[in-house]
Tab-separated table of C-alpha atoms and ligand atoms in Angstrom:
chain	number	residue	atom	x	y	z
A	744	MET	CA	-0.025	0.024	0.018
A	745	THR	CA	2.903	2.324	0.632
A	746	GLU	CA	6.362	2.425	-0.947
A	747	ALA	CA	8.003	2.505	2.481
A	748	SER	CA	11.098	0.374	2.974
A	749	PRO	CA	10.952	-2.696	5.224
A	750	LEU	CA	11.458	-2.040	8.943
A	751	PRO	CA	14.220	-3.667	11.012
A	752	LYS	CA	13.054	-6.853	12.784
A	753	ALA	CA	13.360	-5.353	16.268
A	754	PHE	CA	11.609	-2.092	15.397
A	755	PRO	CA	10.184	-0.734	18.687
A	756	GLY	CA	6.862	0.430	17.063
A	757	LEU	CA	5.161	3.803	16.707
A	758	VAL	CA	1.997	5.130	18.337
A	759	ASP	CA	-0.386	7.361	16.445
A	760	SER	CA	-1.299	9.610	19.365
A	761	HIS	CA	-4.201	11.266	17.609
A	762	CYS	CA	-6.605	10.011	14.968
A	763	HIS	CA	-10.345	10.028	14.163
A	764	LEU	CA	-11.038	6.486	13.100
A	765	ASP	CA	-14.801	6.864	13.875
A	766	PHE	CA	-15.194	9.268	10.932
A	767	PRO	CA	-17.188	7.949	7.981
A	768	GLU	CA	-14.017	7.830	5.801
A	769	PHE	CA	-13.067	4.683	7.740
A	770	ASP	CA	-16.394	2.879	7.731
A	771	GLY	CA	-15.806	-0.738	6.664
A	772	LYS	CA	-12.109	-0.074	6.229
A	773	MET	CA	-10.718	-1.122	9.544
A	774	ALA	CA	-9.028	-4.312	8.277
A	775	GLU	CA	-7.178	-2.280	5.643
A	776	VAL	CA	-6.270	0.467	8.094
A	777	ARG	CA	-4.894	-2.056	10.613
A	778	GLU	CA	-2.925	-3.974	7.947
A	779	GLU	CA	-1.275	-0.779	6.794
A	780	MET	CA	-0.437	-0.011	10.477
A	781	ARG	CA	1.302	-3.337	10.765
A	782	GLU	CA	3.285	-2.817	7.538
A	783	ASN	CA	4.546	0.470	8.856
A	784	GLY	CA	5.329	-0.541	12.434
A	785	ALA	CA	2.480	1.548	13.900
A	786	THR	CA	1.505	-0.657	16.778
A	787	HIS	CA	-1.059	1.477	18.648
A	788	ALA	CA	-3.431	4.383	18.101
A	789	LEU	CA	-5.452	6.774	20.276
A	790	CYS	CA	-8.891	7.423	18.864
A	791	ILE	CA	-10.019	10.939	19.618
A	792	SER	CA	-13.547	11.984	20.465
A	793	VAL	CA	-14.861	15.263	18.991
A	794	ASN	CA	-18.381	15.252	20.508
A	795	LEU	CA	-20.450	13.159	22.929
A	796	GLU	CA	-22.814	11.882	20.252
A	797	GLY	CA	-19.890	10.267	18.479
A	798	PHE	CA	-18.191	9.031	21.641
A	799	PRO	CA	-19.829	5.562	21.678
A	800	LYS	CA	-18.317	4.813	18.269
A	801	VAL	CA	-14.922	5.996	19.436
A	802	LEU	CA	-15.154	3.838	22.571
A	803	GLY	CA	-16.379	0.944	20.466
A	804	LEU	CA	-13.079	1.000	18.487
A	805	ALA	CA	-11.102	0.951	21.711
A	806	GLU	CA	-13.231	-1.904	23.006
A	807	SER	CA	-12.967	-3.924	19.819
A	808	TYR	CA	-9.219	-3.710	19.389
A	809	ASP	CA	-6.552	-4.132	22.089
A	810	ASN	CA	-4.185	-1.696	20.474
A	811	PHE	CA	-6.667	1.221	20.131
A	812	PHE	CA	-7.537	3.547	23.011
A	813	ALA	CA	-10.125	6.336	23.325
A	814	SER	CA	-10.496	9.886	24.582
A	815	VAL	CA	-13.656	11.654	25.562
A	816	GLY	CA	-14.385	15.342	24.840
A	817	VAL	CA	-16.102	17.949	22.703
A	818	HIS	CA	-14.007	19.697	20.072
A	819	PRO	CA	-13.899	23.557	20.167
A	820	ASP	CA	-15.236	23.602	16.547
A	821	HIS	CA	-18.233	21.509	17.455
A	822	GLU	CA	-21.278	23.681	16.568
A	823	ASP	CA	-23.555	22.670	19.421
A	824	ARG	CA	-22.722	25.365	21.895
A	825	ALA	CA	-24.467	23.715	24.854
A	826	ALA	CA	-22.423	23.737	28.009
A	827	VAL	CA	-20.317	20.622	28.707
A	828	ASP	CA	-20.712	19.248	32.206
A	829	PRO	CA	-17.354	18.402	33.707
A	830	ALA	CA	-18.877	15.771	36.005
A	831	ARG	CA	-20.423	13.938	33.055
A	832	LEU	CA	-17.096	13.976	31.139
A	833	ALA	CA	-15.176	12.710	34.146
A	834	GLU	CA	-17.752	9.907	34.550
A	835	LEU	CA	-17.403	8.829	30.910
A	836	ALA	CA	-13.592	8.992	31.343
A	837	ARG	CA	-13.627	6.464	34.138
A	838	HIS	CA	-14.020	3.651	31.526
A	839	PRO	CA	-10.661	1.773	31.499
A	840	ARG	CA	-10.257	2.109	27.679
A	841	VAL	CA	-10.516	5.930	27.956
A	842	VAL	CA	-7.069	7.321	28.571
A	843	ALA	CA	-7.551	11.069	28.011
A	844	ILE	CA	-9.901	14.077	28.083
A	845	GLY	CA	-10.322	15.860	24.709
A	846	GLU	CA	-9.899	16.907	22.224
A	847	THR	CA	-10.510	20.279	23.750
A	848	GLY	CA	-8.958	23.675	23.454
A	849	LEU	CA	-9.518	26.909	21.526
A	850	ASP	CA	-9.891	27.550	17.800
A	851	TYR	CA	-10.201	31.218	16.776
A	852	TYR	CA	-9.531	30.288	13.109
A	853	ARG	CA	-12.481	28.115	12.296
A	854	VAL	CA	-14.973	29.748	14.543
A	855	SER	CA	-15.538	33.488	15.131
A	856	GLY	CA	-17.721	35.938	17.060
A	857	ASP	CA	-18.007	35.979	20.812
A	858	LEU	CA	-16.152	32.770	21.806
A	859	GLU	CA	-16.725	32.872	25.522
A	860	TRP	CA	-18.657	29.595	25.120
A	861	GLN	CA	-15.476	28.000	23.655
A	862	ARG	CA	-13.371	29.161	26.544
A	863	GLU	CA	-15.972	27.913	29.025
A	864	ARG	CA	-16.047	24.554	27.294
A	865	PHE	CA	-12.242	24.401	27.502
A	866	ARG	CA	-12.386	25.202	31.217
A	867	ALA	CA	-14.961	22.416	31.758
A	868	HIS	CA	-12.609	19.899	30.113
A	869	ILE	CA	-9.674	20.926	32.326
A	870	ARG	CA	-11.978	20.546	35.417
A	871	ALA	CA	-13.048	17.141	34.228
A	872	ALA	CA	-9.448	16.062	33.697
A	873	ARG	CA	-8.509	17.122	37.207
A	874	GLY	CA	-11.623	15.428	38.472
A	875	CYS	CA	-10.753	12.023	36.988
A	876	GLY	CA	-6.898	12.371	36.942
A	877	LYS	CA	-6.571	11.759	33.182
A	878	PRO	CA	-4.422	13.892	30.876
A	879	LEU	CA	-5.682	16.412	28.336
A	880	VAL	CA	-5.525	16.451	24.552
A	881	ILE	CA	-5.432	20.099	23.586
A	882	HIS	CA	-6.133	21.634	20.195
A	883	THR	CA	-5.110	25.312	19.666
A	884	ARG	CA	-5.418	27.378	16.564
A	885	LYS	CA	-4.853	31.151	16.394
A	886	ALA	CA	-5.469	31.200	20.108
A	887	ALA	CA	-2.170	30.261	21.809
A	888	GLU	CA	-2.194	33.086	24.307
A	889	ASP	CA	-5.678	32.433	25.635
A	890	THR	CA	-5.020	28.633	25.542
A	891	LEU	CA	-1.966	28.987	27.801
A	892	ARG	CA	-3.701	31.516	30.034
A	893	ILE	CA	-6.652	29.201	30.676
A	894	MET	CA	-4.353	26.177	31.206
A	895	ARG	CA	-2.648	28.199	33.926
A	896	GLU	CA	-5.834	29.516	35.430
A	897	GLU	CA	-7.450	26.114	35.606
A	898	GLY	CA	-4.417	24.236	36.861
A	899	ALA	CA	-3.966	22.060	33.761
A	900	ALA	CA	-0.390	21.274	34.945
A	901	GLU	CA	-1.899	18.983	37.631
A	902	VAL	CA	-2.852	16.437	34.969
A	903	GLY	CA	-0.619	17.408	32.013
A	904	GLY	CA	-1.329	16.143	28.521
A	905	VAL	CA	-0.471	16.959	24.961
A	906	MET	CA	-0.615	19.956	22.612
A	907	HIS	CA	-1.724	18.036	19.545
A	908	CYS	CA	-1.007	18.819	15.869
A	909	PHE	CA	1.389	21.494	17.060
A	910	THR	CA	1.895	24.420	14.711
A	911	GLU	CA	2.850	27.188	17.123
A	912	SER	CA	6.127	28.948	17.931
A	913	GLN	CA	9.064	27.758	19.925
A	914	GLU	CA	7.983	30.117	22.703
A	915	VAL	CA	4.513	28.502	22.945
A	916	ALA	CA	6.132	25.024	22.900
A	917	GLU	CA	8.381	26.033	25.803
A	918	ALA	CA	5.448	27.414	27.796
A	919	ALA	CA	3.504	24.194	27.290
A	920	VAL	CA	6.499	22.063	28.205
A	921	SER	CA	6.928	24.138	31.374
A	922	LEU	CA	3.346	23.343	32.262
A	923	GLY	CA	4.220	19.628	32.025
A	924	PHE	CA	2.711	19.115	28.569
A	925	HIS	CA	3.954	17.086	25.666
A	926	ILE	CA	4.169	18.357	22.047
A	927	SER	CA	2.821	16.247	19.224
A	928	PHE	CA	3.767	16.705	15.605
A	929	SER	CA	1.482	15.773	12.694
A	930	GLY	CA	2.004	15.481	8.915
A	931	ILE	CA	2.357	19.296	8.797
A	932	VAL	CA	5.990	18.885	9.931
A	933	THR	CA	6.680	17.068	6.598
A	934	PHE	CA	5.332	19.974	4.456
A	935	LYS	CA	7.983	21.920	2.494
A	936	ASN	CA	6.685	25.279	3.753
A	937	ALA	CA	6.833	24.338	7.450
A	938	GLY	CA	10.354	25.697	8.057
A	939	ALA	CA	9.683	27.278	11.438
A	940	LEU	CA	7.839	24.231	12.658
A	941	LYS	CA	10.680	21.945	11.593
A	942	GLU	CA	12.996	23.984	13.893
A	943	VAL	CA	10.549	23.629	16.799
A	944	ALA	CA	10.540	19.838	16.172
A	945	CYS	CA	14.342	19.782	16.683
A	946	LYS	CA	14.123	21.596	20.018
A	947	VAL	CA	11.323	19.939	21.929
A	948	PRO	CA	12.840	17.816	24.703
A	949	LEU	CA	12.974	14.227	23.552
A	950	ASP	CA	10.957	13.030	26.632
A	951	ARG	CA	8.074	15.365	25.715
A	952	LEU	CA	7.761	14.441	22.061
A	953	LEU	CA	4.817	12.585	20.457
A	954	VAL	CA	3.763	11.871	16.899
A	955	GLU	CA	0.306	11.620	15.316
A	956	THR	CA	-1.588	11.650	12.081
A	957	ASP	CA	-4.812	13.440	12.932
A	958	SER	CA	-6.394	11.069	10.319
A	959	PRO	CA	-8.265	11.544	8.095
A	960	TYR	CA	-6.757	15.061	7.860
A	961	LEU	CA	-3.286	16.295	7.072
A	962	ALA	CA	-1.700	13.324	5.291
A	963	PRO	CA	2.103	13.697	5.349
A	964	VAL	CA	4.374	14.000	2.323
A	965	PRO	CA	4.406	11.933	0.019
A	966	HIS	CA	0.688	11.342	0.568
A	967	ARG	CA	-0.330	14.969	0.980
A	968	GLY	CA	-3.963	15.666	-0.103
A	969	LYS	CA	-5.082	12.017	0.315
A	970	THR	CA	-7.101	10.590	3.172
A	971	ASN	CA	-4.715	10.187	6.034
A	972	ARG	CA	-4.410	6.850	7.967
A	973	PRO	CA	-2.570	5.885	11.191
A	974	GLY	CA	-0.022	3.806	9.286
A	975	LEU	CA	1.311	7.006	7.752
A	976	VAL	CA	2.519	8.183	11.196
A	977	ARG	CA	5.771	6.585	10.056
A	978	HIS	CA	6.335	9.415	7.601
A	979	VAL	CA	5.891	11.950	10.451
A	980	ALA	CA	8.305	10.014	12.646
A	981	GLU	CA	10.860	9.676	9.868
A	982	GLU	CA	10.793	13.408	9.266
A	983	VAL	CA	11.146	14.313	12.994
A	984	ALA	CA	14.002	11.806	13.340
A	985	ARG	CA	15.737	13.183	10.219
A	986	LEU	CA	15.363	16.753	11.532
A	987	ARG	CA	16.840	15.768	14.888
A	988	GLY	CA	19.615	13.674	13.290
A	989	MET	CA	18.664	10.517	15.108
A	990	PRO	CA	17.741	6.939	13.990
A	991	LEU	CA	13.981	6.240	13.438
A	992	GLU	CA	14.211	3.412	15.963
A	993	ASP	CA	15.378	5.774	18.741
A	994	LEU	CA	12.629	8.304	17.900
A	995	ALA	CA	10.032	5.482	17.928
A	996	ARG	CA	11.247	4.131	21.229
A	997	ALA	CA	11.214	7.619	22.863
A	998	THR	CA	7.805	8.655	21.585
A	999	THR	CA	6.249	5.324	22.520
A	1000	ASP	CA	7.701	5.512	25.993
A	1001	ASN	CA	6.341	9.013	26.326
A	1002	PHE	CA	2.915	7.860	25.200
A	1003	VAL	CA	2.870	5.037	27.780
A	1004	ARG	CA	4.088	7.279	30.596
A	1005	LEU	CA	1.578	9.991	29.824
A	1006	PHE	CA	-1.580	7.995	29.100
A	1007	GLU	CA	-0.906	4.819	31.148
A	1008	PRO	CA	-2.903	2.699	28.649
A	1009	PRO	CA	-4.372	-0.552	29.943
A	1010	LYS	CA	-3.121	-4.016	28.819
A	1011	TRP	CA	-0.118	-2.654	26.820
A	1012	SER	CA	1.253	-5.336	24.580
B	1600	ZN	ZN1	-7.435	19.129	16.626
B	1601	ZN	ZN1	-8.207	15.900	15.935
């Protein structure tokens, strides 16, 4: 399916720390998706919830497959502006296959107008995470300053988590790391015009680094423009390893160790 070269026998395996396998693009395609993961040494994936209506399907994936895990949350772009109840989120997150709260955060690019509802929703997620002791998956777009401010105000450092699909500056990365957060790079880091981001990917401490696909979006080079799949996380990892001048195996080992330490997934095999 891909032109990727064979992996060494003892390849430690990669985790796609953020994908949306419940989206209709993947209906009836799970065998294919999982086969491509195997071919590319992608051993595990975290399936990310974007709203509570879709959560049962996300959880179903994590219940059906030992190497998939789930998060629970309502995306900042989700149109339904009804308040999110932190107690309800924390309750859903008590399920053993749910390893994180999110994705949550702020998006001032996709949504405009008075966004107080978005900030309130973000606060509710941080409270839920603190309530159940599970880490946060944070999305931020054109809203870094407010994102960091709310993380500080709500005590997000208590649970930590990940700034997913990171596209911000070195300064923002450092602020997030100092709050105990991890930085996850997506296919964007493989794009030719991502010069500044490539520099950030060199500087994030190795023990705070994660990789992801954000499937079905943002397929990495050389698959740019196609439907993204978790197996393609290998291209993201290869690019980050190349930028940092380290072997892919070492990058895989480090990011997988980070994933396990952060999310403490059940029955890791
Ligand atoms: Zn996102
Ligand atoms: Zn996402």
